[in-house]
PDB file of C-alpha atoms in Angstrom:
ATOM      1  CA  LEU A 260       1.887   0.513 -14.681  1.00  0.00           C
ATOM      2  CA  SER A 261       5.687   0.467 -14.862  1.00  0.00           C
ATOM      3  CA  ARG A 262       6.025  -0.084 -18.585  1.00  0.00           C
ATOM      4  CA  ARG A 263       3.403   2.192 -20.090  1.00  0.00           C
ATOM      5  CA  GLY A 264       0.801   4.736 -19.164  1.00  0.00           C
ATOM      6  CA  ASN A 265       0.949   8.007 -17.325  1.00  0.00           C
ATOM      7  CA  ASN A 266      -0.780   8.172 -13.980  1.00  0.00           C
ATOM      8  CA  VAL A 267      -0.176   9.564 -10.540  1.00  0.00           C
ATOM      9  CA  THR A 268       0.802   6.235  -8.974  1.00  0.00           C
ATOM     10  CA  LEU A 269       3.438   5.736 -11.664  1.00  0.00           C
ATOM     11  CA  ARG A 270       4.779   9.257 -11.149  1.00  0.00           C
ATOM     12  CA  ILE A 271       5.074   8.657  -7.413  1.00  0.00           C
ATOM     13  CA  GLU A 272       6.884   5.352  -7.976  1.00  0.00           C
ATOM     14  CA  GLN A 273       9.261   7.044 -10.425  1.00  0.00           C
ATOM     15  CA  TRP A 274      10.003   9.803  -7.916  1.00  0.00           C
ATOM     16  CA  PHE A 275      10.944   7.268  -5.252  1.00  0.00           C
ATOM     17  CA  ARG A 276      13.219   5.437  -7.687  1.00  0.00           C
ATOM     18  CA  ALA A 277      14.913   8.644  -8.815  1.00  0.00           C
ATOM     19  CA  MET A 278      15.386   9.894  -5.256  1.00  0.00           C
ATOM     20  CA  GLY A 279      16.689   6.515  -4.151  1.00  0.00           C
ATOM     21  CA  ALA A 280      19.257   6.575  -6.958  1.00  0.00           C
ATOM     22  CA  ARG A 281      20.262  10.145  -6.153  1.00  0.00           C
ATOM     23  CA  ILE A 282      20.738   9.430  -2.455  1.00  0.00           C
ATOM     24  CA  ALA A 283      22.591   6.157  -3.095  1.00  0.00           C
ATOM     25  CA  ALA A 284      25.046   8.007  -5.364  1.00  0.00           C
ATOM     26  CA  ASP A 285      25.925  10.461  -2.574  1.00  0.00           C
ATOM     27  CA  ARG A 286      28.172   8.647  -0.096  1.00  0.00           C
ATOM     28  CA  GLU A 287      27.449  10.930   2.854  1.00  0.00           C
ATOM     29  CA  ALA A 288      23.694  11.040   2.264  1.00  0.00           C
ATOM     30  CA  ALA A 289      23.540   7.278   1.683  1.00  0.00           C
ATOM     31  CA  GLU A 290      25.309   6.611   4.979  1.00  0.00           C
ATOM     32  CA  ARG A 291      22.823   8.788   6.843  1.00  0.00           C
ATOM     33  CA  PHE A 292      19.878   7.052   5.181  1.00  0.00           C
ATOM     34  CA  ARG A 293      21.292   3.663   6.130  1.00  0.00           C
ATOM     35  CA  THR A 294      21.960   4.462   9.778  1.00  0.00           C
ATOM     36  CA  GLU A 295      19.736   7.244  11.130  1.00  0.00           C
ATOM     37  CA  ALA A 296      16.182   6.933  12.405  1.00  0.00           C
ATOM     38  CA  PRO A 297      13.627   8.202   9.867  1.00  0.00           C
ATOM     39  CA  GLU A 298      12.093  10.638  12.369  1.00  0.00           C
ATOM     40  CA  ARG A 299      15.448  12.317  12.973  1.00  0.00           C
ATOM     41  CA  LEU A 300      16.402  12.234   9.313  1.00  0.00           C
ATOM     42  CA  ALA A 301      13.113  13.834   8.268  1.00  0.00           C
ATOM     43  CA  ARG A 302      13.909  16.805  10.526  1.00  0.00           C
ATOM     44  CA  SER A 303      17.483  17.329   9.340  1.00  0.00           C
ATOM     45  CA  LEU A 304      17.728  16.589   5.632  1.00  0.00           C
ATOM     46  CA  PRO A 305      20.306  18.437   3.528  1.00  0.00           C
ATOM     47  CA  PRO A 306      18.730  21.578   2.001  1.00  0.00           C
ATOM     48  CA  GLU A 307      18.523  20.202  -1.546  1.00  0.00           C
ATOM     49  CA  LEU A 308      16.896  16.948  -0.436  1.00  0.00           C
ATOM     50  CA  GLN A 309      14.566  18.853   1.878  1.00  0.00           C
ATOM     51  CA  LYS A 310      13.449  21.007  -1.034  1.00  0.00           C
ATOM     52  CA  GLU A 311      12.788  17.898  -3.136  1.00  0.00           C
ATOM     53  CA  LEU A 312      10.826  16.315  -0.300  1.00  0.00           C
ATOM     54  CA  ASP A 313       8.774  19.470   0.291  1.00  0.00           C
ATOM     55  CA  THR A 314       7.908  19.667  -3.410  1.00  0.00           C
ATOM     56  CA  PHE A 315       6.910  15.999  -3.434  1.00  0.00           C
ATOM     57  CA  LEU A 316       4.736  16.376  -0.336  1.00  0.00           C
ATOM     58  CA  SER A 317       3.026  19.473  -1.737  1.00  0.00           C
ATOM     59  CA  ARG A 318       1.957  17.397  -4.752  1.00  0.00           C
ATOM     60  CA  TYR A 319       1.450  13.917  -3.359  1.00  0.00           C
ATOM     61  CA  GLY A 320       1.316  14.348   0.416  1.00  0.00           C
ATOM     62  CA  CYS A 321      -2.330  13.268   0.544  1.00  0.00           C
ATOM     63  CA  ARG A 322      -1.237   9.651   0.094  1.00  0.00           C
ATOM     64  CA  SER A 323      -0.756   7.332   3.061  1.00  0.00           C
ATOM     65  CA  ARG A 324      -0.296   3.681   3.897  1.00  0.00           C
ATOM     66  CA  HIS A 325      -4.059   3.266   4.339  1.00  0.00           C
ATOM     67  CA  ARG A 326      -7.012   5.157   2.908  1.00  0.00           C
ATOM     68  CA  THR A 327      -8.862   5.973   6.101  1.00  0.00           C
ATOM     69  CA  LEU A 328      -9.320   9.234   7.995  1.00  0.00           C
ATOM     70  CA  ALA A 329      -7.684   7.859  11.140  1.00  0.00           C
ATOM     71  CA  VAL A 330      -4.279   7.355   9.468  1.00  0.00           C
ATOM     72  CA  LYS A 331      -1.819  10.223   9.023  1.00  0.00           C
ATOM     73  CA  ARG A 332      -1.026  11.339   5.487  1.00  0.00           C
ATOM     74  CA  TRP A 333       2.510  11.637   4.147  1.00  0.00           C
ATOM     75  CA  ILE A 334       2.393  15.420   4.463  1.00  0.00           C
ATOM     76  CA  GLU A 335       1.613  14.976   8.170  1.00  0.00           C
ATOM     77  CA  ALA A 336       4.201  12.226   8.664  1.00  0.00           C
ATOM     78  CA  PRO A 337       7.116  12.838   6.252  1.00  0.00           C
ATOM     79  CA  GLU A 338       9.169  10.297   8.186  1.00  0.00           C
ATOM     80  CA  GLU A 339       7.111   7.603   6.432  1.00  0.00           C
ATOM     81  CA  VAL A 340       8.341   8.841   3.047  1.00  0.00           C
ATOM     82  CA  VAL A 341      11.891   8.971   4.404  1.00  0.00           C
ATOM     83  CA  ALA A 342      11.548   5.408   5.724  1.00  0.00           C
ATOM     84  CA  ILE A 343      10.506   4.131   2.288  1.00  0.00           C
ATOM     85  CA  LEU A 344      13.489   5.909   0.743  1.00  0.00           C
ATOM     86  CA  GLN A 345      15.710   4.279   3.358  1.00  0.00           C
ATOM     87  CA  SER A 346      14.497   0.827   2.319  1.00  0.00           C
ATOM     88  CA  LEU A 347      15.204   1.624  -1.325  1.00  0.00           C
ATOM     89  CA  VAL A 348      18.687   2.953  -0.531  1.00  0.00           C
ATOM     90  CA  ARG A 349      19.538  -0.058   1.635  1.00  0.00           C
ATOM     91  CA  HIS A 350      18.119  -2.851  -0.456  1.00  0.00           C
ATOM     92  CA  GLY A 351      16.210  -1.684  -3.459  1.00  0.00           C
ATOM     93  CA  PRO A 352      16.527  -1.185  -7.185  1.00  0.00           C
ATOM     94  CA  THR A 353      17.199   2.445  -7.970  1.00  0.00           C
ATOM     95  CA  GLY A 354      17.502   2.246 -11.734  1.00  0.00           C
ATOM     96  CA  ALA A 355      14.811   2.296 -14.383  1.00  0.00           C
ATOM     97  CA  PRO A 356      11.817  -0.008 -13.926  1.00  0.00           C
ATOM     98  CA  PRO A 357      12.047  -3.370 -15.681  1.00  0.00           C
ATOM     99  CA  THR A 358      10.904  -3.289 -19.295  1.00  0.00           C
ATOM    100  CA  GLU A 359       9.631  -6.841 -19.227  1.00  0.00           C
ATOM    101  CA  CYS A 360       7.367  -8.563 -16.771  1.00  0.00           C
ATOM    102  CA  ARG A 361       9.392 -10.727 -14.398  1.00  0.00           C
ATOM    103  CA  SER A 362       6.837 -13.515 -14.643  1.00  0.00           C
ATOM    104  CA  ARG A 363       7.574 -13.681 -18.380  1.00  0.00           C
ATOM    105  CA  LYS A 364      11.251 -14.142 -17.595  1.00  0.00           C
ATOM    106  CA  ALA A 365      10.277 -16.888 -15.185  1.00  0.00           C
ATOM    107  CA  GLY A 366       8.806 -18.837 -18.074  1.00  0.00           C
ATOM    108  CA  GLN A 367       5.203 -17.688 -18.181  1.00  0.00           C
ATOM    109  CA  PRO A 368       3.891 -19.112 -21.490  1.00  0.00           C
ATOM    110  CA  ARG A 369       2.625 -16.973 -24.318  1.00  0.00           C
ATOM    111  CA  PHE A 370      -0.692 -18.086 -25.729  1.00  0.00           C
ATOM    112  CA  ASN A 371      -1.805 -18.180 -29.321  1.00  0.00           C
ATOM    113  CA  HIS A 372      -5.125 -16.531 -29.957  1.00  0.00           C
ATOM    114  CA  SER A 373      -7.539 -15.945 -32.781  1.00  0.00           C
ATOM    115  CA  VAL A 374      -8.382 -12.334 -31.898  1.00  0.00           C
ATOM    116  CA  PRO A 375      -7.177  -9.918 -34.616  1.00  0.00           C
ATOM    117  CA  ARG A 376      -3.950  -8.150 -33.698  1.00  0.00           C
ATOM    118  CA  MET A 377      -5.398  -4.680 -34.284  1.00  0.00           C
ATOM    119  CA  ALA A 378      -8.319  -5.444 -31.979  1.00  0.00           C
ATOM    120  CA  LEU A 379      -5.941  -6.617 -29.260  1.00  0.00           C
ATOM    121  CA  LYS A 380      -3.900  -3.437 -29.597  1.00  0.00           C
ATOM    122  CA  ARG A 381      -7.042  -1.349 -29.283  1.00  0.00           C
ATOM    123  CA  PHE A 382      -8.209  -3.272 -26.224  1.00  0.00           C
ATOM    124  CA  ALA A 383      -4.765  -2.927 -24.641  1.00  0.00           C
ATOM    125  CA  ARG A 384      -4.695   0.807 -25.333  1.00  0.00           C
ATOM    126  CA  LEU A 385      -8.152   1.296 -23.831  1.00  0.00           C
ATOM    127  CA  ALA A 386      -7.257  -0.845 -20.812  1.00  0.00           C
ATOM    128  CA  GLY A 387      -4.159   1.286 -20.225  1.00  0.00           C
ATOM    129  CA  LEU A 388      -6.170   4.483 -20.567  1.00  0.00           C
ATOM    130  CA  PHE A 389      -8.816   3.400 -18.084  1.00  0.00           C
ATOM    131  CA  LEU A 390      -6.172   2.105 -15.681  1.00  0.00           C
ATOM    132  CA  ASP A 391      -4.607   5.574 -15.729  1.00  0.00           C
ATOM    133  CA  LEU A 392      -8.004   7.174 -15.137  1.00  0.00           C
ATOM    134  CA  ARG A 393      -8.688   4.780 -12.271  1.00  0.00           C
ATOM    135  CA  GLU A 394      -5.463   5.796 -10.536  1.00  0.00           C
ATOM    136  CA  GLU A 395      -6.190   9.500 -11.063  1.00  0.00           C
ATOM    137  CA  LEU A 396      -9.667   9.110  -9.557  1.00  0.00           C
ATOM    138  CA  ARG A 397      -8.223   7.299  -6.544  1.00  0.00           C
ATOM    139  CA  PHE A 398      -5.787  10.171  -6.081  1.00  0.00           C
ATOM    140  CA  LEU A 399      -8.639  12.705  -6.195  1.00  0.00           C
ATOM    141  CA  LEU A 400     -10.273  10.683  -3.429  1.00  0.00           C
ATOM    142  CA  ASP A 401      -7.035  10.874  -1.421  1.00  0.00           C
ATOM    143  CA  GLU A 402      -6.995  14.663  -1.837  1.00  0.00           C
ATOM    144  CA  ALA A 403     -10.616  14.933  -0.712  1.00  0.00           C
ATOM    145  CA  LEU A 404      -9.989  12.728   2.322  1.00  0.00           C
ATOM    146  CA  LEU A 405      -7.023  14.873   3.354  1.00  0.00           C
ATOM    147  CA  ARG A 406      -9.203  18.008   3.259  1.00  0.00           C
ATOM    148  CA  ILE A 407     -11.909  16.271   5.283  1.00  0.00           C
ATOM    149  CA  ARG A 408      -9.335  15.025   7.788  1.00  0.00           C
ATOM    150  CA  ARG A 409      -7.886  18.519   8.234  1.00  0.00           C
ATOM    151  CA  ASP A 410     -11.317  20.052   8.755  1.00  0.00           C
ATOM    152  CA  LEU A 411     -12.253  17.406  11.299  1.00  0.00           C
ATOM    153  CA  LEU A 412      -8.966  17.785  13.170  1.00  0.00           C
ATOM    154  CA  GLY A 413      -9.613  21.528  13.305  1.00  0.00           C
ATOM    155  CA  LEU A 414     -12.946  20.813  14.979  1.00  0.00           C
ATOM    156  CA  GLY A 415     -11.197  18.359  17.267  1.00  0.00           C
ATOM    157  CA  ARG A 416      -8.824  21.068  18.446  1.00  0.00           C
ATOM    158  CA  HIS A 417     -11.730  23.463  18.959  1.00  0.00           C
ATOM    159  CA  PHE A 418     -13.591  20.975  21.144  1.00  0.00           C
ATOM    160  CA  ARG A 419     -10.378  19.700  22.781  1.00  0.00           C
ATOM    161  CA  LEU A 420     -10.973  16.200  21.479  1.00  0.00           C
ATOM    162  CA  GLY A 421      -7.877  15.814  19.318  1.00  0.00           C
ATOM    163  CA  ASP A 422      -8.123  13.056  16.734  1.00  0.00           C
ATOM    164  CA  SER A 423     -10.946  11.374  18.664  1.00  0.00           C
ATOM    165  CA  ILE A 424     -13.309  13.408  16.519  1.00  0.00           C
ATOM    166  CA  LEU A 425     -12.329  11.233  13.549  1.00  0.00           C
ATOM    167  CA  PHE A 426     -14.285   8.383  15.121  1.00  0.00           C
ATOM    168  CA  LEU A 427     -17.583  10.277  15.337  1.00  0.00           C
ATOM    169  CA  THR A 428     -20.412  10.322  12.822  1.00  0.00           C
ATOM    170  CA  PHE A 429     -21.437  13.608  11.240  1.00  0.00           C
ATOM    171  CA  ASP A 430     -24.687  13.483  13.210  1.00  0.00           C
ATOM    172  CA  GLU A 431     -22.743  13.143  16.465  1.00  0.00           C
ATOM    173  CA  ILE A 432     -20.524  16.071  15.494  1.00  0.00           C
ATOM    174  CA  GLU A 433     -23.613  18.207  14.871  1.00  0.00           C
ATOM    175  CA  ARG A 434     -25.009  17.201  18.265  1.00  0.00           C
ATOM    176  CA  LEU A 435     -21.665  18.046  19.865  1.00  0.00           C
ATOM    177  CA  LYS A 436     -21.658  21.487  18.229  1.00  0.00           C
ATOM    178  CA  ALA A 437     -25.228  22.087  19.397  1.00  0.00           C
ATOM    179  CA  GLY A 438     -24.368  21.091  22.968  1.00  0.00           C
ATOM    180  CA  ARG A 439     -26.583  18.001  22.874  1.00  0.00           C
ATOM    181  CA  LEU A 440     -23.688  15.551  23.283  1.00  0.00           C
ATOM    182  CA  SER A 441     -21.434  15.803  26.323  1.00  0.00           C
ATOM    183  CA  HIS A 442     -17.651  15.627  26.107  1.00  0.00           C
ATOM    184  CA  ASP A 443     -17.584  12.585  28.386  1.00  0.00           C
ATOM    185  CA  GLU A 444     -20.050  10.719  26.171  1.00  0.00           C
ATOM    186  CA  THR A 445     -18.149  11.817  23.080  1.00  0.00           C
ATOM    187  CA  ARG A 446     -14.866  10.462  24.432  1.00  0.00           C
ATOM    188  CA  ARG A 447     -16.537   7.193  25.403  1.00  0.00           C
ATOM    189  CA  ILE A 448     -18.007   6.705  21.924  1.00  0.00           C
ATOM    190  CA  ALA A 449     -14.762   7.642  20.195  1.00  0.00           C
ATOM    191  CA  GLY A 450     -12.726   5.393  22.486  1.00  0.00           C
ATOM    192  CA  GLU A 451     -14.887   2.367  21.745  1.00  0.00           C
ATOM    193  CA  ARG A 452     -14.695   2.952  18.002  1.00  0.00           C
ATOM    194  CA  ARG A 453     -10.951   3.542  18.103  1.00  0.00           C
ATOM    195  CA  GLU A 454     -10.539   0.193  19.841  1.00  0.00           C
ATOM    196  CA  LEU A 455     -12.681  -1.496  17.194  1.00  0.00           C
ATOM    197  CA  PHE A 456     -10.763   0.226  14.400  1.00  0.00           C
ATOM    198  CA  TYR A 457      -7.433  -1.234  15.503  1.00  0.00           C
ATOM    199  CA  LYS A 458      -8.885  -4.643  16.339  1.00  0.00           C
ATOM    200  CA  PRO A 459      -8.163  -7.268  13.647  1.00  0.00           C
ATOM    201  CA  VAL A 460     -11.261  -8.274  11.733  1.00  0.00           C
ATOM    202  CA  GLU A 461     -11.987 -11.273   9.591  1.00  0.00           C
ATOM    203  CA  PRO A 462     -11.769 -10.487   5.868  1.00  0.00           C
ATOM    204  CA  CYS A 463     -14.703 -10.984   3.547  1.00  0.00           C
ATOM    205  CA  THR A 464     -15.206 -14.579   2.459  1.00  0.00           C
ATOM    206  CA  PHE A 465     -14.696 -15.425  -1.209  1.00  0.00           C
ATOM    207  CA  TRP A 466     -16.189 -18.638  -2.556  1.00  0.00           C
ATOM    208  CA  VAL A 467     -14.091 -20.779  -4.876  1.00  0.00           C
ATOM    209  CA  GLU A 468     -15.419 -23.980  -6.431  1.00  0.00           C
ATOM    210  CA  GLY A 469     -18.349 -23.995  -4.036  1.00  0.00           C
ATOM    211  CA  ARG A 470     -16.256 -23.617  -0.874  1.00  0.00           C
ATOM    212  CA  PRO A 471     -15.175 -20.625   1.211  1.00  0.00           C
ATOM    213  CA  GLU A 472     -11.635 -19.639   0.263  1.00  0.00           C
ATOM    214  CA  TYR A 473     -10.387 -20.142   3.806  1.00  0.00           C
ATOM    215  CA  ASP A 474     -11.253 -23.858   3.532  1.00  0.00           C
ATOM    216  CA  LEU A 475      -8.731 -24.291   0.722  1.00  0.00           C
ATOM    217  CA  THR A 476      -5.852 -25.203   3.019  1.00  0.00           C
ATOM    218  CA  ILE A 477      -4.155 -28.469   2.072  1.00  0.00           C
ATOM    219  CA  ASP A 478      -2.088 -28.852   5.240  1.00  0.00           C
ATOM    220  CA  GLY A 479      -0.005 -26.783   7.614  1.00  0.00           C
ATOM    221  CA  LYS A 480       2.749 -26.239   5.043  1.00  0.00           C
ATOM    222  CA  VAL A 481       0.711 -25.681   1.880  1.00  0.00           C
ATOM    223  CA  LEU A 482      -1.923 -22.961   1.628  1.00  0.00           C
ATOM    224  CA  LEU A 483      -4.231 -22.165  -1.258  1.00  0.00           C
ATOM    225  CA  GLY A 484      -5.615 -18.797  -2.204  1.00  0.00           C
ATOM    226  CA  ILE A 485      -6.490 -17.063  -5.449  1.00  0.00           C
ATOM    227  CA  GLY A 486      -3.664 -16.460  -7.893  1.00  0.00           C
ATOM    228  CA  THR A 487      -3.994 -12.932  -9.296  1.00  0.00           C
ATOM    229  CA  SER A 488      -0.577 -12.340 -10.886  1.00  0.00           C
ATOM    230  CA  PRO A 489       1.263 -15.212 -12.601  1.00  0.00           C
ATOM    231  CA  GLY A 490       4.780 -16.405 -11.905  1.00  0.00           C
ATOM    232  CA  ARG A 491       6.679 -18.151  -9.124  1.00  0.00           C
ATOM    233  CA  ALA A 492       8.771 -16.602  -6.377  1.00  0.00           C
ATOM    234  CA  THR A 493      10.729 -17.953  -3.428  1.00  0.00           C
ATOM    235  CA  GLY A 494      11.903 -15.727  -0.630  1.00  0.00           C
ATOM    236  CA  ARG A 495      11.780 -14.693   2.989  1.00  0.00           C
ATOM    237  CA  ALA A 496       8.259 -14.046   4.285  1.00  0.00           C
ATOM    238  CA  VAL A 497       7.856 -10.612   5.870  1.00  0.00           C
ATOM    239  CA  ILE A 498       4.639  -9.820   7.734  1.00  0.00           C
ATOM    240  CA  VAL A 499       3.833  -6.189   6.935  1.00  0.00           C
ATOM    241  CA  ALA A 500       1.269  -3.882   8.498  1.00  0.00           C
ATOM    242  CA  ASP A 501       3.040  -0.608   7.705  1.00  0.00           C
ATOM    243  CA  PRO A 502       5.487  -0.531   4.759  1.00  0.00           C
ATOM    244  CA  SER A 503       7.311   2.499   6.140  1.00  0.00           C
ATOM    245  CA  VAL A 504       8.545   0.588   9.204  1.00  0.00           C
ATOM    246  CA  ALA A 505       8.889  -2.932   7.793  1.00  0.00           C
ATOM    247  CA  ALA A 506      12.403  -4.320   7.255  1.00  0.00           C
ATOM    248  CA  ILE A 507      11.864  -5.284   3.611  1.00  0.00           C
ATOM    249  CA  ARG A 508      14.802  -6.546   1.558  1.00  0.00           C
ATOM    250  CA  GLN A 509      15.190  -7.237  -2.128  1.00  0.00           C
ATOM    251  CA  GLY A 510      13.282 -10.398  -3.089  1.00  0.00           C
ATOM    252  CA  ASP A 511      11.212 -10.717   0.095  1.00  0.00           C
ATOM    253  CA  VAL A 512       7.663 -12.045  -0.082  1.00  0.00           C
ATOM    254  CA  ILE A 513       5.315  -9.563   1.572  1.00  0.00           C
ATOM    255  CA  VAL A 514       2.491 -11.068   3.632  1.00  0.00           C
ATOM    256  CA  ALA A 515      -0.223  -8.585   4.601  1.00  0.00           C
ATOM    257  CA  ARG A 516      -3.920  -8.247   5.218  1.00  0.00           C
ATOM    258  CA  HIS A 517      -4.258  -5.754   2.365  1.00  0.00           C
ATOM    259  CA  THR A 518      -2.361  -2.995   0.579  1.00  0.00           C
ATOM    260  CA  ASP A 519      -3.126   0.541  -0.540  1.00  0.00           C
ATOM    261  CA  PRO A 520      -1.710   2.833  -3.264  1.00  0.00           C
ATOM    262  CA  GLY A 521       0.680   4.237  -0.653  1.00  0.00           C
ATOM    263  CA  TRP A 522       2.455   0.861  -0.676  1.00  0.00           C
ATOM    264  CA  THR A 523       3.347   1.026  -4.384  1.00  0.00           C
ATOM    265  CA  PRO A 524       6.850   2.572  -4.010  1.00  0.00           C
ATOM    266  CA  ILE A 525       8.026  -0.351  -1.888  1.00  0.00           C
ATOM    267  CA  LEU A 526       6.664  -3.041  -4.219  1.00  0.00           C
ATOM    268  CA  SER A 527       9.628  -2.723  -6.582  1.00  0.00           C
ATOM    269  CA  LEU A 528      11.669  -4.394  -3.829  1.00  0.00           C
ATOM    270  CA  VAL A 529       9.588  -7.502  -3.333  1.00  0.00           C
ATOM    271  CA  GLY A 530       9.657 -10.881  -5.011  1.00  0.00           C
ATOM    272  CA  GLY A 531       6.025 -11.748  -4.318  1.00  0.00           C
ATOM    273  CA  LEU A 532       2.816 -10.644  -2.619  1.00  0.00           C
ATOM    274  CA  VAL A 533       0.487 -12.609  -0.338  1.00  0.00           C
ATOM    275  CA  MET A 534      -2.743 -10.992   0.891  1.00  0.00           C
ATOM    276  CA  GLU A 535      -5.515 -12.095   3.193  1.00  0.00           C
ATOM    277  CA  GLU A 536      -7.982  -9.909   1.294  1.00  0.00           C
ATOM    278  CA  GLY A 537      -8.450  -8.891  -2.311  1.00  0.00           C
ATOM    279  CA  GLY A 538      -9.305 -10.224  -5.727  1.00  0.00           C
ATOM    280  CA  LEU A 539      -8.333  -9.984  -9.380  1.00  0.00           C
ATOM    281  CA  LEU A 540      -9.276  -6.315  -9.669  1.00  0.00           C
ATOM    282  CA  ASN A 541      -8.002  -4.866  -6.417  1.00  0.00           C
ATOM    283  CA  HIS A 542      -5.069  -2.459  -6.404  1.00  0.00           C
ATOM    284  CA  CYS A 543      -2.303  -4.812  -5.286  1.00  0.00           C
ATOM    285  CA  SER A 544      -3.254  -7.420  -7.899  1.00  0.00           C
ATOM    286  CA  ILE A 545      -3.244  -4.883 -10.724  1.00  0.00           C
ATOM    287  CA  VAL A 546       0.095  -3.394  -9.669  1.00  0.00           C
ATOM    288  CA  ALA A 547       1.591  -6.869  -9.190  1.00  0.00           C
ATOM    289  CA  ARG A 548       0.618  -7.882 -12.726  1.00  0.00           C
ATOM    290  CA  GLU A 549       2.037  -4.690 -14.196  1.00  0.00           C
ATOM    291  CA  LEU A 550       5.312  -5.052 -12.273  1.00  0.00           C
ATOM    292  CA  GLY A 551       5.540  -8.773 -12.989  1.00  0.00           C
ATOM    293  CA  ILE A 552       5.355  -9.749  -9.316  1.00  0.00           C
ATOM    294  CA  PRO A 553       3.637 -13.072  -8.480  1.00  0.00           C
ATOM    295  CA  ALA A 554       0.662 -12.510  -6.196  1.00  0.00           C
ATOM    296  CA  VAL A 555      -1.750 -14.708  -4.252  1.00  0.00           C
ATOM    297  CA  VAL A 556      -4.723 -13.250  -2.382  1.00  0.00           C
ATOM    298  CA  GLY A 557      -7.522 -14.628  -0.258  1.00  0.00           C
ATOM    299  CA  ILE A 558      -5.383 -16.768   2.078  1.00  0.00           C
ATOM    300  CA  HIS A 559      -7.350 -16.678   5.299  1.00  0.00           C
ATOM    301  CA  GLN A 560      -5.225 -15.603   8.303  1.00  0.00           C
ATOM    302  CA  ALA A 561      -2.053 -15.600   6.202  1.00  0.00           C
ATOM    303  CA  THR A 562      -0.394 -13.150   8.593  1.00  0.00           C
ATOM    304  CA  ARG A 563      -0.899 -15.680  11.401  1.00  0.00           C
ATOM    305  CA  LEU A 564      -0.295 -18.943   9.565  1.00  0.00           C
ATOM    306  CA  ILE A 565       2.939 -17.927   7.824  1.00  0.00           C
ATOM    307  CA  PRO A 566       5.843 -17.534  10.285  1.00  0.00           C
ATOM    308  CA  GLU A 567       7.805 -14.291  10.086  1.00  0.00           C
ATOM    309  CA  GLY A 568      11.117 -14.906   8.330  1.00  0.00           C
ATOM    310  CA  SER A 569      10.177 -18.326   6.982  1.00  0.00           C
ATOM    311  CA  ARG A 570      11.169 -19.332   3.459  1.00  0.00           C
ATOM    312  CA  VAL A 571       8.114 -19.570   1.214  1.00  0.00           C
ATOM    313  CA  THR A 572       7.366 -20.251  -2.427  1.00  0.00           C
ATOM    314  CA  ILE A 573       4.285 -18.802  -4.080  1.00  0.00           C
ATOM    315  CA  ASP A 574       2.721 -19.583  -7.441  1.00  0.00           C
ATOM    316  CA  GLY A 575       0.615 -16.717  -8.716  1.00  0.00           C
ATOM    317  CA  GLY A 576      -0.974 -18.925 -11.353  1.00  0.00           C
ATOM    318  CA  SER A 577      -2.302 -21.740  -9.178  1.00  0.00           C
ATOM    319  CA  GLY A 578      -2.680 -19.682  -5.993  1.00  0.00           C
ATOM    320  CA  ARG A 579      -0.519 -22.139  -4.059  1.00  0.00           C
ATOM    321  CA  LEU A 580       1.843 -21.124  -1.248  1.00  0.00           C
ATOM    322  CA  ILE A 581       4.386 -23.528   0.246  1.00  0.00           C
ATOM    323  CA  ILE A 582       6.052 -22.870   3.597  1.00  0.00           C
ATOM    324  CA  GLU A 583       9.429 -24.495   3.001  1.00  0.00           C
ATOM    325  CA  ALA A 584      11.245 -23.679   6.236  1.00  0.00           C
ATOM    326  CA  SER A 585      10.664 -21.660   9.393  1.00  0.00           C
TER     327      SER A 585
END
C-alpha cells in the first residue's frame, strides 16, 4: 500500500503526510497545531490551509473513523481530520513512506522457493491491482453511505427526529411517513437501538487448533491471538476507540476492537497493532503488512486485559503478546 499501487487509501495517506510536513515546516502553524483544540483550529485555519482542507474534504470527506451511518463523516466533522494532522505534527513521520517493510529490517527471514520468478512477479502484480480495486470499491461504498446518511438526516429534520432516524429500519420510516408510527414510539425504538449501538459487544469467535481464540491465553501477562503481519514491536499500549482523539505517539502499540480505512493516516505513527476482531484479510491486517507494522488480531477483550500505558511486546508471526510492565 505504501510502496506500490495507486488507490484512494494511499492517496489519502499521502495527503496527510504532505500536509503534516507542510505544517511542521511553518513555525507559527506548527505551534498552533501543537497547542490549540482541534475544534477551534478547524474553525480558524489560515486561508491557504483552509483551502487545502476544503479541497481534501470535497474529495475524501465521505471517510470516517467507522463505516456506519450513525458516525459523522470527515466532511461533517473536519475537526477529526485536524486532530489526525495534529498527531502527525506532534509525533509523526512527515517524510516519504518507508521503502522497505519494517518487519524485514527487524530480521524477518526471506524464504527460498521453487516458483518461477516471472510467475511470482505476475502474481504480485495482480495482487497489487486487486488490492487497489478493493480500496476503490470500499471508497465507493463510503460515498454511497454518505449520500444515504444525508438523505436520512434530511428526513430526520423534517420529522423533528434529528439523527434518531438513523436507527430506524426503512419499513419503520415508511410507516412514519404514512402516519402509522407515532413520534413517541419512534423515539422509543430509536433510543433503544442507539443504546445497543454504543454498548460493547463480544466479537465473533475464531477457532484455532480446535479451540476458540479467546481460550488461547497463557496467563495474565502473555496473550495469544492470530499473527497477521510479521515482525516484533515493543512500545506503550494505547487503547483507541477514536483515532482522532487518541494521544498516539511515535512507536506506540495501538490496542482496539477493530479499525476502519479512516484509521489509515494514523497508522504510520504506530509500532504495532493489536485487535480484538479481524483476520488475515481484514483491512488493518492488509495495511499493517504493507506498512511493515507487526499485527496481532483475535485477542479476546484485549482492550480490557491490556492496561492503558503498559509496555507490551507483540510478535506478529506467532501471535503472542507480552505485557512487560504496567
